Tab-separated table of C-alpha atoms in Angstrom:
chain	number	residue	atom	x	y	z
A	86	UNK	CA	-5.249	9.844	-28.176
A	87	UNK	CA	-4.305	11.257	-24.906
A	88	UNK	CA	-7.219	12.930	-22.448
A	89	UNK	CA	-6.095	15.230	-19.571
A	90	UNK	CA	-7.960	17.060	-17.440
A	91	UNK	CA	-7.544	19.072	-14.098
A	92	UNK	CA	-10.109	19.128	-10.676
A	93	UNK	CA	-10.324	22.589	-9.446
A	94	UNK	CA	-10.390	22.777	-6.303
A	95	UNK	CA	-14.183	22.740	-5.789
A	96	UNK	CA	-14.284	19.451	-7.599
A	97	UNK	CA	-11.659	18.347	-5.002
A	98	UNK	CA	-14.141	19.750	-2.500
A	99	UNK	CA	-17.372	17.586	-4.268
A	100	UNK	CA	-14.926	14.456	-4.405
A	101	UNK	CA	-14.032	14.413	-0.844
A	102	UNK	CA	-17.494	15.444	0.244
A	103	UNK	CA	-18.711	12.338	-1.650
A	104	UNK	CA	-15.799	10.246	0.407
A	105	UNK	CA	-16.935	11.587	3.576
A	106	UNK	CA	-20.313	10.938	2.959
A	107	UNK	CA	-19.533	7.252	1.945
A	108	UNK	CA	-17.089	6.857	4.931
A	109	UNK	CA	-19.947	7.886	7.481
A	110	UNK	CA	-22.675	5.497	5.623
A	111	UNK	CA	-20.033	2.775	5.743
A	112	UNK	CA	-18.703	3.151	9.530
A	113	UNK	CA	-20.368	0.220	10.343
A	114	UNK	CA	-19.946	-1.691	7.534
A	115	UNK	CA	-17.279	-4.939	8.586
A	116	UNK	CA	-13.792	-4.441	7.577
A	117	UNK	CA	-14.100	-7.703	5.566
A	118	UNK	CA	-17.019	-6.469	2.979
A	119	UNK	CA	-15.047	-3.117	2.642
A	120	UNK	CA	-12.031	-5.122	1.551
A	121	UNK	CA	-13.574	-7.859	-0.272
A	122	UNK	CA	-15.520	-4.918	-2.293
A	123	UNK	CA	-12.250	-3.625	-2.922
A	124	UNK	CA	-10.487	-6.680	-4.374
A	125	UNK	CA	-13.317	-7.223	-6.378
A	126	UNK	CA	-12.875	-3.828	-8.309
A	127	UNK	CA	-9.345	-4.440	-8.719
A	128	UNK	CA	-10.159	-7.668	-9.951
A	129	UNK	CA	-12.716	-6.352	-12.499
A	130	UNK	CA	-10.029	-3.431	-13.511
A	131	UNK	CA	-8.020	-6.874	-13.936
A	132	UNK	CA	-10.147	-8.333	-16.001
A	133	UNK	CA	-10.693	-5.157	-18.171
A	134	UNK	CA	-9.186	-2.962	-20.676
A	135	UNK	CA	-8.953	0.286	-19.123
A	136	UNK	CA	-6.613	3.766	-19.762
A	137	UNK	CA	-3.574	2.981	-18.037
A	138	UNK	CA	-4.208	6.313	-15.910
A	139	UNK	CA	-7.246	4.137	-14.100
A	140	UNK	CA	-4.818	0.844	-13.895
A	141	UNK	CA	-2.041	2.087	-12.302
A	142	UNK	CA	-4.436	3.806	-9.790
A	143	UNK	CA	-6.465	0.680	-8.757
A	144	UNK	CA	-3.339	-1.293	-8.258
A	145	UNK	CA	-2.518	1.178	-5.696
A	146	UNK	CA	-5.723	0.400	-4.083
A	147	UNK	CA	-4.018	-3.329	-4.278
A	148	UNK	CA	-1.200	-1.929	-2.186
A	149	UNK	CA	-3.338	-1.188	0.554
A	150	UNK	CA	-5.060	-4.515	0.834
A	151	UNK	CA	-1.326	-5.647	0.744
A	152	UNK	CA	-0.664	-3.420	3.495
A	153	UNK	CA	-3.755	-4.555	5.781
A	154	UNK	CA	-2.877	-8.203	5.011
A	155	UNK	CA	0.568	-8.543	6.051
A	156	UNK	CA	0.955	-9.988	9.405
A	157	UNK	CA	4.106	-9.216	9.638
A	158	UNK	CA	3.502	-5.761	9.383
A	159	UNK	CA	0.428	-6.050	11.619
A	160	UNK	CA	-0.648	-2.635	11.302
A	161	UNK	CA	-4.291	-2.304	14.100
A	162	UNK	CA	-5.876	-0.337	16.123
A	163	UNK	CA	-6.720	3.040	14.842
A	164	UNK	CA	-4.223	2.784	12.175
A	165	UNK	CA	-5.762	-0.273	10.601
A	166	UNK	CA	-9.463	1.647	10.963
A	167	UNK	CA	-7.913	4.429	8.954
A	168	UNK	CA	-6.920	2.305	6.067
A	169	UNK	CA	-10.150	-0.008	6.246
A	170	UNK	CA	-11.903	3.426	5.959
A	171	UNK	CA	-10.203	4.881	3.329
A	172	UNK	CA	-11.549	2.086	1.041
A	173	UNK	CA	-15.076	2.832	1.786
A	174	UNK	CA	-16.298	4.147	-1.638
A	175	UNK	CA	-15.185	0.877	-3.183
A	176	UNK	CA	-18.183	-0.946	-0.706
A	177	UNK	CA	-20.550	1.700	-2.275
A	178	UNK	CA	-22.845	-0.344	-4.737
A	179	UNK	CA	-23.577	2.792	-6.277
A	180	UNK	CA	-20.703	4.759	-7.291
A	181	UNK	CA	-20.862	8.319	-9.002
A	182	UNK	CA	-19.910	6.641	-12.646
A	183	UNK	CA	-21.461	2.405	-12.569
A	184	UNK	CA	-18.784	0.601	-13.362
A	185	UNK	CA	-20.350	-1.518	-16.479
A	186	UNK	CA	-19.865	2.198	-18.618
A	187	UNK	CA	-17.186	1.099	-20.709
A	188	UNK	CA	-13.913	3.019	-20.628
A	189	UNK	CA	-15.316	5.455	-18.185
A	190	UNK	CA	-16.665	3.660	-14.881
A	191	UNK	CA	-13.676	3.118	-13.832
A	192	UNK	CA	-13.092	6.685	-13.653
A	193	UNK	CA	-14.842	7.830	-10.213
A	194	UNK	CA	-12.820	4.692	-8.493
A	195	UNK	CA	-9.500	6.161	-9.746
A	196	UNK	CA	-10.253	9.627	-8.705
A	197	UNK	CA	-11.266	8.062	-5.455
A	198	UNK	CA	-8.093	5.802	-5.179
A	199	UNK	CA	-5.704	8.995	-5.802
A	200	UNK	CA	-7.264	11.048	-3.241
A	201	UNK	CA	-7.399	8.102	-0.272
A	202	UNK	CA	-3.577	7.641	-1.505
A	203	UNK	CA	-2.727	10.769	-1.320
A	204	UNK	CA	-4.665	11.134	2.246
A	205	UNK	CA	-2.527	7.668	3.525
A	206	UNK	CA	0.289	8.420	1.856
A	207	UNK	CA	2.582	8.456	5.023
A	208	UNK	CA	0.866	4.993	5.921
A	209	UNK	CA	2.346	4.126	2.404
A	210	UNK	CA	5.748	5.206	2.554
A	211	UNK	CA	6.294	3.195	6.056
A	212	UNK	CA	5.175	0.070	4.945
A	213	UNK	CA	7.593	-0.038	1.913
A	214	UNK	CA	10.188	1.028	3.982
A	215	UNK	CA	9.031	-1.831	5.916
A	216	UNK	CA	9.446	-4.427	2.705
A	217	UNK	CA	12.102	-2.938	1.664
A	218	UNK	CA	13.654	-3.510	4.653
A	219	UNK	CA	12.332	-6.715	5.378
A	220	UNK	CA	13.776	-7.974	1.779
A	221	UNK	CA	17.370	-6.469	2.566
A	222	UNK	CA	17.686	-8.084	5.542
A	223	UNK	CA	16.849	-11.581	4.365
A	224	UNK	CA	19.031	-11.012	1.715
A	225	UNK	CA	21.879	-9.931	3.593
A	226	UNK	CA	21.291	-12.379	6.362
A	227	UNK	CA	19.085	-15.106	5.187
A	228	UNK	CA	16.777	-17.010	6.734
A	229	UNK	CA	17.103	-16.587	10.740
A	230	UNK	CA	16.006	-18.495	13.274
A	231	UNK	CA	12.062	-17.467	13.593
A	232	UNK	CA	12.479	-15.452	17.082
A	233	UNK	CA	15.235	-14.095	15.775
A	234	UNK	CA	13.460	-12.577	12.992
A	235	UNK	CA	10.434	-11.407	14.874
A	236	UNK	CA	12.546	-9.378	17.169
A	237	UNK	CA	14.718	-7.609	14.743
A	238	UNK	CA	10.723	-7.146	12.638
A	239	UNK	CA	9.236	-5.906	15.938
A	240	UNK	CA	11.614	-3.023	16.553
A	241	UNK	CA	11.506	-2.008	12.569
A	242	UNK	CA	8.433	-1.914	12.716
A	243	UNK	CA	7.601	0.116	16.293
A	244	UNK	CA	9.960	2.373	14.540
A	245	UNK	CA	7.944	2.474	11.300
A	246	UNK	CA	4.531	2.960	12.746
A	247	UNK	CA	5.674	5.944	14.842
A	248	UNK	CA	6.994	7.842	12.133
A	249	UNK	CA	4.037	6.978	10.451
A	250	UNK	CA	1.735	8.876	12.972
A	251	UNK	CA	4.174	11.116	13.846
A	252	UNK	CA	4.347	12.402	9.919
A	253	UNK	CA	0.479	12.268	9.208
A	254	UNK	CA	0.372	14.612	12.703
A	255	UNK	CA	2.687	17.047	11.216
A	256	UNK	CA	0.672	17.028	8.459
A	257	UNK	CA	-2.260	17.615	9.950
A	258	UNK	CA	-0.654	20.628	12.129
A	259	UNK	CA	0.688	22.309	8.714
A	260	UNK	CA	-2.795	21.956	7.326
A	261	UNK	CA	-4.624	23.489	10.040
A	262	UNK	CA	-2.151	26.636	9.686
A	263	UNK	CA	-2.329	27.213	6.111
A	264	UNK	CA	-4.910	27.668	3.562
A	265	UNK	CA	-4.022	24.760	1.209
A	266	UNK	CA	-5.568	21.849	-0.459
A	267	UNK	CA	-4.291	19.873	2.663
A	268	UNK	CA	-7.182	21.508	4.705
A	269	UNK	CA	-9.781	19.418	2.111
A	270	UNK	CA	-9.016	16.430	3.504
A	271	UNK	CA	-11.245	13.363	3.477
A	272	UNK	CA	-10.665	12.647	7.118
């Protein structure tokens, strides 16, 4: 059986309100809860048989813990805040939908994931350049002599997070000029 449904806009409008709402009760909150909090849900998705639709969502919410642990990429400062606080609602013991419904708890989390990915998707896209990069060159070149590799990392990576900002401030300039879903954002 296959389910679809669409979020209007206003429902876009109540989900992002609910984000915002989280992300201001949670500003405090360490960056270590907020993350364990998330790899527990992933785990429990894990551990769970769920519509593929709420799987393939939560493992994106994987890719961001990926993202915040990789020294290598050693994304801080502000950046690093933004991601941390993007995973706010999965701190929030009490979620629109509890969890323990079966088939359906999941459901708020997903909705939640898609809308923080969609919000860090520029975030996103740099860091798999990053890997992708990362991989390529070890492939083509091996293992390298450790300052060696940090230096040709460092200046990917400078290159990486300013393309990052620099996209998310277009963004944020076309937003504030139109009248499109861009202006709901949960930032």
């Amino acid at each position: 059986m296959k389910i679809t449904f669409n979020l209007s806009d206003s429902d876009l409008k109540y989900f992002r309100k609910v984000m915002q709402d989280v992300r201001v009760k949670h500003s405090r909150s360490p960056e270590d809860e907020i993350i364990r909090s998330a790899r527990a849900l992933i785990t429990s998705v894990r551990d769970t048989s769920v519509p593929d639709f709420i799987a393939e969502r939560i493992e994106r919410l994987a890719r961001l813990i990926d993202m915040l642990d990789d020294e290598e990429w050693a994304l801080g400062g502000k950046d690093r805040e933004r991601v941390v606080r993007g995973m706010a609602y999965f701190a929030e013991p009490d979620d629109m939908i509890p969890d323990k419904v079966p088939v359906l708890g999941f459901l708020d989390d997903a909705i939640m994931v898609e809308l923080v990915v969609g919000e860090l998707v520029h975030e996103l896209e740099a860091y798999e350049d990053f890997c992708g990069f990362r991989q390529a060159h070890v492939e083509r070149h091996g293992q390298q002599d450790p300052a060696t590799r940090e230096q040709w990392l460092v200046s990917r990576r400078r290159a990486l997070h300013q393309r990052m900002r620099r996209r998310r401030l277009n963004r944020r300039e076309r937003a504030s000029t139109t009248k499109s879903r861009q202006r709901l954002t949960i930032w």
